[in-house]
Tab-separated table of C-alpha atoms in Angstrom:
chain	number	residue	atom	x	y	z
A	25	MET	CA	123.628	134.281	61.429
A	26	THR	CA	125.725	135.795	58.648
A	27	THR	CA	124.650	133.504	55.780
A	28	HIS	CA	122.207	135.309	53.492
A	29	VAL	CA	119.305	133.038	52.497
A	30	THR	CA	118.331	133.045	48.809
A	31	ILE	CA	114.743	131.977	48.152
A	32	ILE	CA	113.484	131.258	44.638
A	33	GLY	CA	109.720	131.865	44.378
A	34	ALA	CA	107.425	134.380	46.088
A	35	GLY	CA	104.528	132.028	46.637
A	36	LEU	CA	103.039	131.431	50.054
A	37	GLY	CA	105.786	129.014	51.126
A	38	GLY	CA	108.712	131.176	50.101
A	39	LEU	CA	107.175	134.278	51.645
A	40	THR	CA	106.417	132.464	54.918
A	41	LEU	CA	110.039	131.343	55.092
A	42	ALA	CA	111.251	134.894	54.440
A	43	ARG	CA	108.935	136.254	57.117
A	44	VAL	CA	109.958	133.720	59.791
A	45	LEU	CA	113.615	134.439	59.024
A	46	HIS	CA	112.903	138.175	59.300
A	47	VAL	CA	111.252	137.634	62.704
A	48	HIS	CA	114.508	135.995	63.821
A	49	GLY	CA	116.709	138.721	62.338
A	50	ILE	CA	118.073	136.544	59.528
A	51	PRO	CA	118.512	138.252	56.125
A	52	ALA	CA	116.851	136.729	53.071
A	53	THR	CA	116.043	137.757	49.526
A	54	VAL	CA	113.167	136.286	47.497
A	55	TYR	CA	113.520	136.192	43.704
A	56	GLU	CA	110.238	135.984	41.786
A	57	ALA	CA	109.678	135.539	38.038
A	58	GLU	CA	106.456	137.564	38.002
A	59	SER	CA	106.825	141.277	37.354
A	60	SER	CA	104.691	142.372	40.326
A	61	LEU	CA	102.058	141.271	42.812
A	62	ALA	CA	99.389	142.168	40.251
A	63	ALA	CA	100.982	140.241	37.374
A	64	ARG	CA	98.317	137.512	37.429
A	65	ALA	CA	95.265	136.329	39.331
A	66	GLN	CA	96.213	134.467	42.501
A	67	GLY	CA	93.675	131.681	42.558
A	68	GLY	CA	90.712	131.323	44.827
A	69	MET	CA	89.808	130.482	48.391
A	70	LEU	CA	92.113	128.722	50.824
A	71	ASP	CA	91.064	127.046	54.042
A	72	ILE	CA	93.828	127.680	56.564
A	73	HIS	CA	94.061	124.578	58.730
A	74	ASP	CA	94.585	124.570	62.467
A	75	HIS	CA	97.303	121.879	62.319
A	76	ASN	CA	99.633	123.381	59.706
A	77	GLY	CA	98.667	126.677	58.042
A	78	GLN	CA	97.697	128.432	61.240
A	79	PRO	CA	100.780	127.335	63.235
A	80	ALA	CA	102.916	128.540	60.314
A	81	LEU	CA	101.351	131.992	60.419
A	82	ARG	CA	101.651	132.010	64.200
A	83	ALA	CA	105.388	131.382	63.844
A	84	ALA	CA	105.426	134.287	61.387
A	85	GLY	CA	103.721	136.541	63.940
A	86	LEU	CA	100.743	137.072	61.636
A	87	ILE	CA	97.893	135.122	63.213
A	88	GLU	CA	95.982	138.267	64.197
A	89	GLU	CA	96.373	139.681	60.688
A	90	LEU	CA	95.001	136.385	59.321
A	91	ARG	CA	91.800	136.797	61.304
A	92	GLY	CA	91.181	140.076	59.499
A	93	LEU	CA	91.138	138.251	56.143
A	94	VAL	CA	88.651	135.515	57.043
A	95	LEU	CA	85.435	135.379	55.014
A	96	GLU	CA	82.727	134.338	57.427
A	97	GLY	CA	80.400	131.483	56.506
A	98	ARG	CA	82.595	129.994	53.794
A	99	GLN	CA	83.316	126.783	55.719
A	100	ALA	CA	79.827	125.577	54.777
A	101	ALA	CA	79.836	122.538	52.489
A	102	ARG	CA	77.234	120.658	50.476
A	103	ALA	CA	77.155	117.688	48.115
A	104	LEU	CA	74.651	117.556	45.273
A	105	ALA	CA	73.490	114.776	42.990
A	106	PRO	CA	73.776	115.399	39.233
A	107	ASP	CA	70.071	116.291	39.189
A	108	GLY	CA	70.670	119.026	41.776
A	109	THR	CA	69.274	117.143	44.783
A	110	VAL	CA	71.074	118.030	48.013
A	111	LEU	CA	72.637	114.834	49.375
A	112	PHE	CA	74.589	116.359	52.249
A	113	GLU	CA	74.814	119.777	53.848
A	114	GLU	CA	77.020	121.115	56.613
A	115	PRO	CA	76.529	124.750	57.675
A	116	ASP	CA	79.305	126.985	58.911
A	117	ASP	CA	78.517	127.325	62.621
A	118	GLY	CA	81.692	129.257	63.369
A	119	THR	CA	83.423	126.441	65.242
A	120	GLY	CA	85.420	124.960	62.354
A	121	GLY	CA	89.209	124.841	62.325
A	122	ARG	CA	89.769	125.875	58.721
A	123	PRO	CA	88.785	129.524	58.142
A	124	GLU	CA	88.589	130.568	54.502
A	125	VAL	CA	90.600	133.445	53.026
A	126	MET	CA	91.419	134.637	49.524
A	127	ARG	CA	94.844	133.459	48.360
A	128	GLY	CA	95.720	136.852	46.882
A	129	GLU	CA	94.955	138.660	50.134
A	130	LEU	CA	97.007	136.156	52.122
A	131	ARG	CA	99.947	136.618	49.770
A	132	ARG	CA	99.678	140.401	50.059
A	133	MET	CA	99.642	140.124	53.858
A	134	LEU	CA	102.894	138.139	53.775
A	135	LEU	CA	104.491	140.567	51.312
A	136	ASP	CA	103.526	143.546	53.452
A	137	SER	CA	105.197	141.913	56.464
A	138	LEU	CA	108.632	141.877	54.790
A	139	PRO	CA	111.145	144.719	54.684
A	140	ALA	CA	111.356	146.825	51.548
A	141	GLY	CA	113.445	145.187	48.848
A	142	ALA	CA	113.165	141.677	50.278
A	143	VAL	CA	111.337	140.515	47.137
A	144	ARG	CA	113.001	141.060	43.762
A	145	TRP	CA	110.307	140.954	41.076
A	146	GLY	CA	110.944	140.105	37.434
A	147	HIS	CA	113.714	137.608	38.191
A	148	LYS	CA	112.928	134.517	36.144
A	149	VAL	CA	115.486	131.772	36.741
A	150	GLY	CA	117.369	130.660	33.648
A	151	ASP	CA	120.015	128.392	35.165
A	152	VAL	CA	121.064	127.040	38.553
A	153	ARG	CA	124.387	125.298	39.082
A	154	ALA	CA	126.544	124.022	41.911
A	155	LEU	CA	129.902	125.722	42.456
A	156	GLY	CA	131.141	123.428	45.213
A	157	ASP	CA	131.716	124.167	48.894
A	158	SER	CA	127.929	124.492	49.509
A	159	ARG	CA	127.673	127.406	47.074
A	160	HIS	CA	125.276	127.725	44.146
A	161	LYS	CA	124.961	130.228	41.324
A	162	VAL	CA	121.524	131.301	40.100
A	163	THR	CA	121.483	133.027	36.721
A	164	PHE	CA	118.361	134.912	35.724
A	165	ALA	CA	116.831	135.401	32.285
A	166	ASP	CA	118.046	139.013	32.153
A	167	GLY	CA	121.656	137.871	32.515
A	168	THR	CA	122.131	138.891	36.140
A	169	SER	CA	123.148	136.295	38.713
A	170	VAL	CA	123.588	135.675	42.414
A	171	VAL	CA	125.888	133.305	44.296
A	172	THR	CA	124.595	131.931	47.582
A	173	SER	CA	125.590	129.527	50.342
A	174	LEU	CA	121.970	128.750	51.222
A	175	LEU	CA	119.527	128.267	48.355
A	176	VAL	CA	115.853	127.345	48.845
A	177	GLY	CA	113.672	126.235	45.946
A	178	ALA	CA	110.170	127.481	46.672
A	179	ASP	CA	109.422	127.682	42.963
A	180	GLY	CA	106.541	125.279	42.567
A	181	ALA	CA	105.701	122.278	40.422
A	182	TRP	CA	108.243	122.949	37.674
A	183	SER	CA	111.032	124.004	40.020
A	184	ARG	CA	114.345	125.037	38.467
A	185	VAL	CA	116.091	124.293	41.763
A	186	ARG	CA	114.813	120.705	42.154
A	187	PRO	CA	117.278	119.176	39.607
A	188	LEU	CA	120.127	120.014	41.996
A	189	LEU	CA	118.636	117.435	44.359
A	190	SER	CA	116.418	115.047	42.408
A	191	ASP	CA	115.717	113.682	38.927
A	192	ALA	CA	111.991	113.462	39.690
A	193	THR	CA	109.611	115.381	37.417
A	194	PRO	CA	105.852	115.888	37.744
A	195	GLU	CA	103.607	113.391	35.970
A	196	TYR	CA	100.004	113.794	34.828
A	197	VAL	CA	97.552	112.064	37.167
A	198	GLY	CA	94.975	111.368	34.451
A	199	MET	CA	92.600	114.187	35.414
A	200	SER	CA	92.328	117.893	34.640
A	201	PHE	CA	90.322	120.765	36.062
A	202	ILE	CA	88.663	123.450	33.955
A	203	GLU	CA	88.404	126.694	35.879
A	204	THR	CA	85.519	129.164	35.446
A	205	TYR	CA	84.177	132.237	37.274
A	206	LEU	CA	80.673	133.667	37.603
A	207	PHE	CA	80.570	137.229	38.967
A	208	ASP	CA	77.794	138.973	40.927
A	209	ALA	CA	76.129	135.591	40.969
A	210	ASP	CA	73.205	136.311	43.292
A	211	THR	CA	71.925	138.874	40.791
A	212	ARG	CA	73.254	137.637	37.448
A	213	HIS	CA	73.364	133.853	38.012
A	214	PRO	CA	70.785	133.183	40.753
A	215	ALA	CA	70.232	129.490	39.964
A	216	GLY	CA	73.942	128.735	40.156
A	217	ALA	CA	74.291	130.833	43.308
A	218	LYS	CA	71.474	128.898	44.967
A	219	ALA	CA	73.025	125.563	43.980
A	220	VAL	CA	76.447	126.482	45.367
A	221	GLY	CA	75.084	127.878	48.635
A	222	GLY	CA	77.212	129.793	51.108
A	223	GLY	CA	80.485	127.866	50.913
A	224	ALA	CA	81.757	124.878	48.945
A	225	MET	CA	79.633	122.721	46.644
A	226	TYR	CA	80.519	119.296	45.271
A	227	ALA	CA	78.499	117.606	42.517
A	228	LEU	CA	80.394	114.377	41.920
A	229	ALA	CA	80.195	111.264	39.773
A	230	PRO	CA	82.808	108.636	38.920
A	231	GLY	CA	85.544	110.316	36.900
A	232	LYS	CA	83.910	113.740	36.750
A	233	ALA	CA	82.624	116.586	38.902
A	234	ILE	CA	81.357	120.133	38.974
A	235	GLN	CA	82.580	121.814	42.146
A	236	ALA	CA	82.490	125.445	43.180
A	237	HIS	CA	83.138	127.836	46.031
A	238	ARG	CA	81.484	131.110	46.920
A	239	GLU	CA	84.188	133.747	47.181
A	240	SER	CA	84.004	137.419	48.140
A	241	GLY	CA	81.681	139.837	46.377
A	242	GLY	CA	79.210	137.215	45.168
A	243	THR	CA	81.788	135.457	42.966
A	244	LEU	CA	81.361	131.751	42.217
A	245	HIS	CA	84.662	130.038	41.411
A	246	ALA	CA	84.153	126.643	39.772
A	247	TYR	CA	86.476	123.763	39.007
A	248	VAL	CA	85.106	121.193	36.571
A	249	ALA	CA	86.926	117.880	36.896
A	250	LEU	CA	87.258	115.312	34.101
A	251	ARG	CA	89.311	112.139	34.055
A	252	ARG	CA	90.588	112.179	30.495
A	253	PRO	CA	94.016	111.806	28.849
A	254	GLN	CA	95.861	114.980	27.955
A	255	GLU	CA	95.346	114.207	24.278
A	256	TRP	CA	91.590	114.502	24.756
A	257	PHE	CA	91.931	118.023	26.144
A	258	ALA	CA	94.392	118.886	23.357
A	259	GLY	CA	91.524	118.323	20.932
A	260	ILE	CA	89.584	121.249	22.455
A	261	ASP	CA	90.311	124.783	21.274
A	262	PHE	CA	90.412	126.716	24.542
A	263	THR	CA	91.020	129.950	22.627
A	264	ASP	CA	87.368	129.683	21.515
A	265	SER	CA	85.620	130.088	24.876
A	266	THR	CA	82.127	129.303	23.639
A	267	ALA	CA	83.161	126.166	21.796
A	268	ALA	CA	85.304	124.990	24.693
A	269	THR	CA	82.647	125.436	27.371
A	270	THR	CA	80.047	123.817	25.121
A	271	ARG	CA	82.301	120.800	24.582
A	272	ILE	CA	83.079	120.440	28.281
A	273	ALA	CA	79.406	120.786	29.202
A	274	GLN	CA	78.559	117.929	26.836
A	275	GLU	CA	80.351	115.611	29.252
A	276	PHE	CA	77.614	116.492	31.782
A	277	ASP	CA	74.566	115.927	29.570
A	278	GLY	CA	71.547	115.214	31.747
A	279	TRP	CA	72.908	117.090	34.767
A	280	ALA	CA	70.873	119.905	36.295
A	281	THR	CA	71.061	123.139	34.303
A	282	GLU	CA	71.977	125.130	37.421
A	283	LEU	CA	75.107	122.954	37.628
A	284	THR	CA	76.084	122.969	33.949
A	285	ALA	CA	75.530	126.746	33.950
A	286	LEU	CA	78.659	126.964	36.118
A	287	ILE	CA	80.444	125.929	32.914
A	288	THR	CA	78.422	127.507	30.110
A	289	ASP	CA	77.644	130.834	31.813
A	290	SER	CA	81.214	131.583	32.856
A	291	ASP	CA	82.122	135.264	32.822
A	292	THR	CA	85.737	134.369	32.037
A	293	ALA	CA	87.404	132.175	29.443
A	294	PRO	CA	87.736	128.589	30.709
A	295	VAL	CA	91.247	127.741	31.896
A	296	LEU	CA	92.590	124.203	31.632
A	297	ARG	CA	94.453	123.039	34.746
A	298	PRO	CA	96.105	119.616	34.221
A	299	LEU	CA	96.797	117.878	37.530
A	300	ASN	CA	100.342	116.643	38.044
A	301	THR	CA	102.125	114.985	40.923
A	302	LEU	CA	105.579	114.021	42.096
A	303	PRO	CA	106.033	110.429	43.297
A	304	THR	CA	104.496	109.795	46.704
A	305	GLY	CA	107.333	109.771	49.210
A	306	HIS	CA	109.599	111.921	47.021
A	307	ARG	CA	112.874	112.542	48.828
A	308	TRP	CA	116.521	113.241	48.074
A	309	ASP	CA	119.942	112.810	49.601
A	310	ARG	CA	121.315	115.775	51.542
A	311	VAL	CA	123.121	118.188	49.219
A	312	PRO	CA	125.033	120.928	51.056
A	313	GLY	CA	123.588	124.421	50.815
A	314	VAL	CA	120.256	123.728	49.109
A	315	THR	CA	116.756	122.417	49.897
A	316	LEU	CA	113.149	122.600	48.683
A	317	LEU	CA	109.732	123.410	50.094
A	318	GLY	CA	106.099	123.286	48.992
A	319	ASP	CA	105.200	121.955	45.540
A	320	ALA	CA	108.862	121.956	44.544
A	321	ALA	CA	109.382	119.268	47.199
A	322	HIS	CA	106.104	117.335	47.206
A	323	LEU	CA	103.674	118.263	44.425
A	324	MET	CA	100.443	116.322	44.949
A	325	PRO	CA	96.846	116.370	43.681
A	326	PRO	CA	94.702	119.200	45.102
A	327	SER	CA	93.443	118.246	48.560
A	328	GLY	CA	93.135	121.522	50.444
A	329	GLU	CA	96.586	120.968	51.934
A	330	GLY	CA	98.985	122.322	49.308
A	331	ALA	CA	99.112	125.962	50.431
A	332	ASN	CA	98.980	124.952	54.093
A	333	LEU	CA	101.885	122.553	53.641
A	334	ALA	CA	103.956	125.132	51.769
A	335	MET	CA	103.529	127.655	54.568
A	336	TYR	CA	104.244	125.009	57.193
A	337	ASP	CA	107.385	123.925	55.315
A	338	GLY	CA	108.516	127.557	55.165
A	339	ALA	CA	107.912	128.126	58.859
A	340	GLU	CA	109.610	124.875	59.907
A	341	LEU	CA	112.634	125.585	57.718
A	342	GLY	CA	112.856	129.135	59.071
A	343	LYS	CA	112.705	127.891	62.647
A	344	ALA	CA	115.362	125.244	61.973
A	345	ILE	CA	117.730	127.836	60.470
A	346	ALA	CA	117.135	130.140	63.450
A	347	ALA	CA	117.824	127.265	65.858
A	348	HIS	CA	121.163	126.456	64.168
A	349	PRO	CA	122.527	129.840	63.065
A	350	ASP	CA	126.105	128.585	62.968
A	351	ASP	CA	125.407	125.234	61.295
A	352	VAL	CA	123.350	125.446	58.113
A	353	GLU	CA	123.725	121.731	57.378
A	354	ALA	CA	122.336	120.788	60.789
A	355	ALA	CA	119.338	123.045	60.103
A	356	LEU	CA	118.672	121.570	56.649
A	357	THR	CA	119.104	118.003	57.897
A	358	GLU	CA	116.666	118.577	60.764
A	359	TYR	CA	114.145	120.172	58.405
A	360	GLU	CA	114.325	117.432	55.754
A	361	GLN	CA	114.141	114.577	58.274
A	362	ALA	CA	110.750	115.913	59.340
A	363	LEU	CA	109.687	117.022	55.855
A	364	PHE	CA	109.963	113.641	54.134
A	365	PRO	CA	107.599	111.549	56.311
A	366	ARG	CA	105.183	114.495	56.684
A	367	SER	CA	104.865	115.090	52.961
A	368	ALA	CA	104.673	111.368	52.152
A	369	ALA	CA	101.717	110.972	54.508
A	370	GLU	CA	99.978	114.028	53.054
A	371	ALA	CA	100.525	112.822	49.486
A	372	ALA	CA	98.981	109.455	50.341
A	373	ASP	CA	96.024	111.248	51.931
A	374	ALA	CA	95.613	113.426	48.826
A	375	ALA	CA	95.543	110.379	46.555
A	376	HIS	CA	92.957	108.755	48.821
A	377	LEU	CA	90.796	111.887	48.811
A	378	HIS	CA	90.816	111.943	45.012
A	379	GLU	CA	89.611	108.351	44.982
A	380	LEU	CA	86.787	109.294	47.376
A	381	MET	CA	85.802	112.267	45.211
A	382	TYR	CA	86.149	110.830	41.721
A	383	GLY	CA	86.300	107.054	42.156
A	384	ASP	CA	83.678	104.408	41.422
A	385	ASP	CA	81.685	105.125	44.609
A	386	ALA	CA	81.440	108.916	44.160
A	387	PRO	CA	79.663	110.862	45.566
A	388	HIS	CA	78.721	108.478	48.374
A	389	SER	CA	82.331	107.810	49.340
A	390	LEU	CA	82.903	111.530	49.948
A	391	ILE	CA	79.657	111.868	51.896
A	392	ASP	CA	80.731	108.927	54.054
A	393	MET	CA	83.932	110.839	54.807
A	394	PHE	CA	81.967	113.997	55.686
A	395	THR	CA	79.699	112.054	58.020
A	396	GLY	CA	82.435	109.921	59.592
A	397	HIS	CA	81.212	106.664	58.042
A	398	GLU	CA	84.153	106.074	55.681
C-alpha cells in the first residue's frame, strides 16, 4: 500500500492502529497535541477484556508484552454500604478475563512498538478541511500542515476531525466524577486502604458514589460520583483544594469516615471530570478518505469499555486497510459497517450500567449484576 495513513491522536486507539499498520508494513504517522509522553498523567487502571482489548493487542503482536504489565490481584471487587458494611465481595482467583494494567504503561508499550519518528509530539490541530478527491489538509497550531489521502480521527471526545463527518457534539450526562489519589495508603491511609481492599471498591447510593481502585505502589485512585447539573459544580472553587473536598464530602454526610476520607484525605488536588456522551448509535455517511475511532466516534459514559473499544477499533481498522491495500474506500466501508452496530450496542450497555450503579435501586442493582440475578 502506497497511501500514507495520517492519524490524529496518540491515545490507545490511535497507537493501536499505527502498530497494526506497522505489523503489515503500512506507513503511518501519528500527530499528538501533547509535548511528550510525560506531558500529563495518563489516568488509572484499565481492565483489558478478553473479547476486545486482548484481541486488539494480539493483532498488534503485543499480547506477551501485555502479560508483563498485569498487576496481579486487581480483578478483585467489593461493594460497600454507606456505613462501610461489605455487601458483596469477589476475590481475584486468577481465572478472570480482564487483567488490570496501568494506562500509562500500556500507552508506553504501544509507543515503544512503533518505529522512531512515527509519533510527532507537540502537533495540536488548529484546522482540518476537505480538499476534494479524498484528500484532507490538517493545519497545526504552529502553522505547519499536512495533506493526506487517508485521515483517521483518534482525537477523543472533542475531536477536531469529527466535524468532517458529523455535526454531533458531546452532551453532559448529568453526572460528574471528582478524581482523588491517596499515596502509600497501607501506611499513610490504612482505614481507606482496608475499605478499598485489593482491587475495585464501589460504595453506591442513588445519584452518588465513592468508588476506588488499588493501583501499583499502594496508591488508591478514587472517583467520587455526583449527579448534579454543571452549574452546581461551577459554584465550587476547585482551585481551593481544601474547600472543594470539604464541599464534596458534605454530600456524603453520615457515610463511614473511611469512605469520606477518600475525598478529604486526598494527596492531590481534586479534579472535576464532567461526563459527556455522543448520541447512542452515532453514525455518519461515508466520506471519502476519512474516518473516526474510539471516543471521537462513540463517546459514552465510563463503563470499563472505552479504552478496550478504542484499541479494538484501531486494530479492526488496521486489519481492514491491510486487507484492501489498493482500495481505501472498501477498507473504510468495511470498518464502519462493523463499527456502527458494535458501538451502538456498547453505548446502550454503558447507559444501562450507569443506571445500575447510580439509579434508584443502587447499590442492590449492581450487586444483582455481579451475582447474576439482574
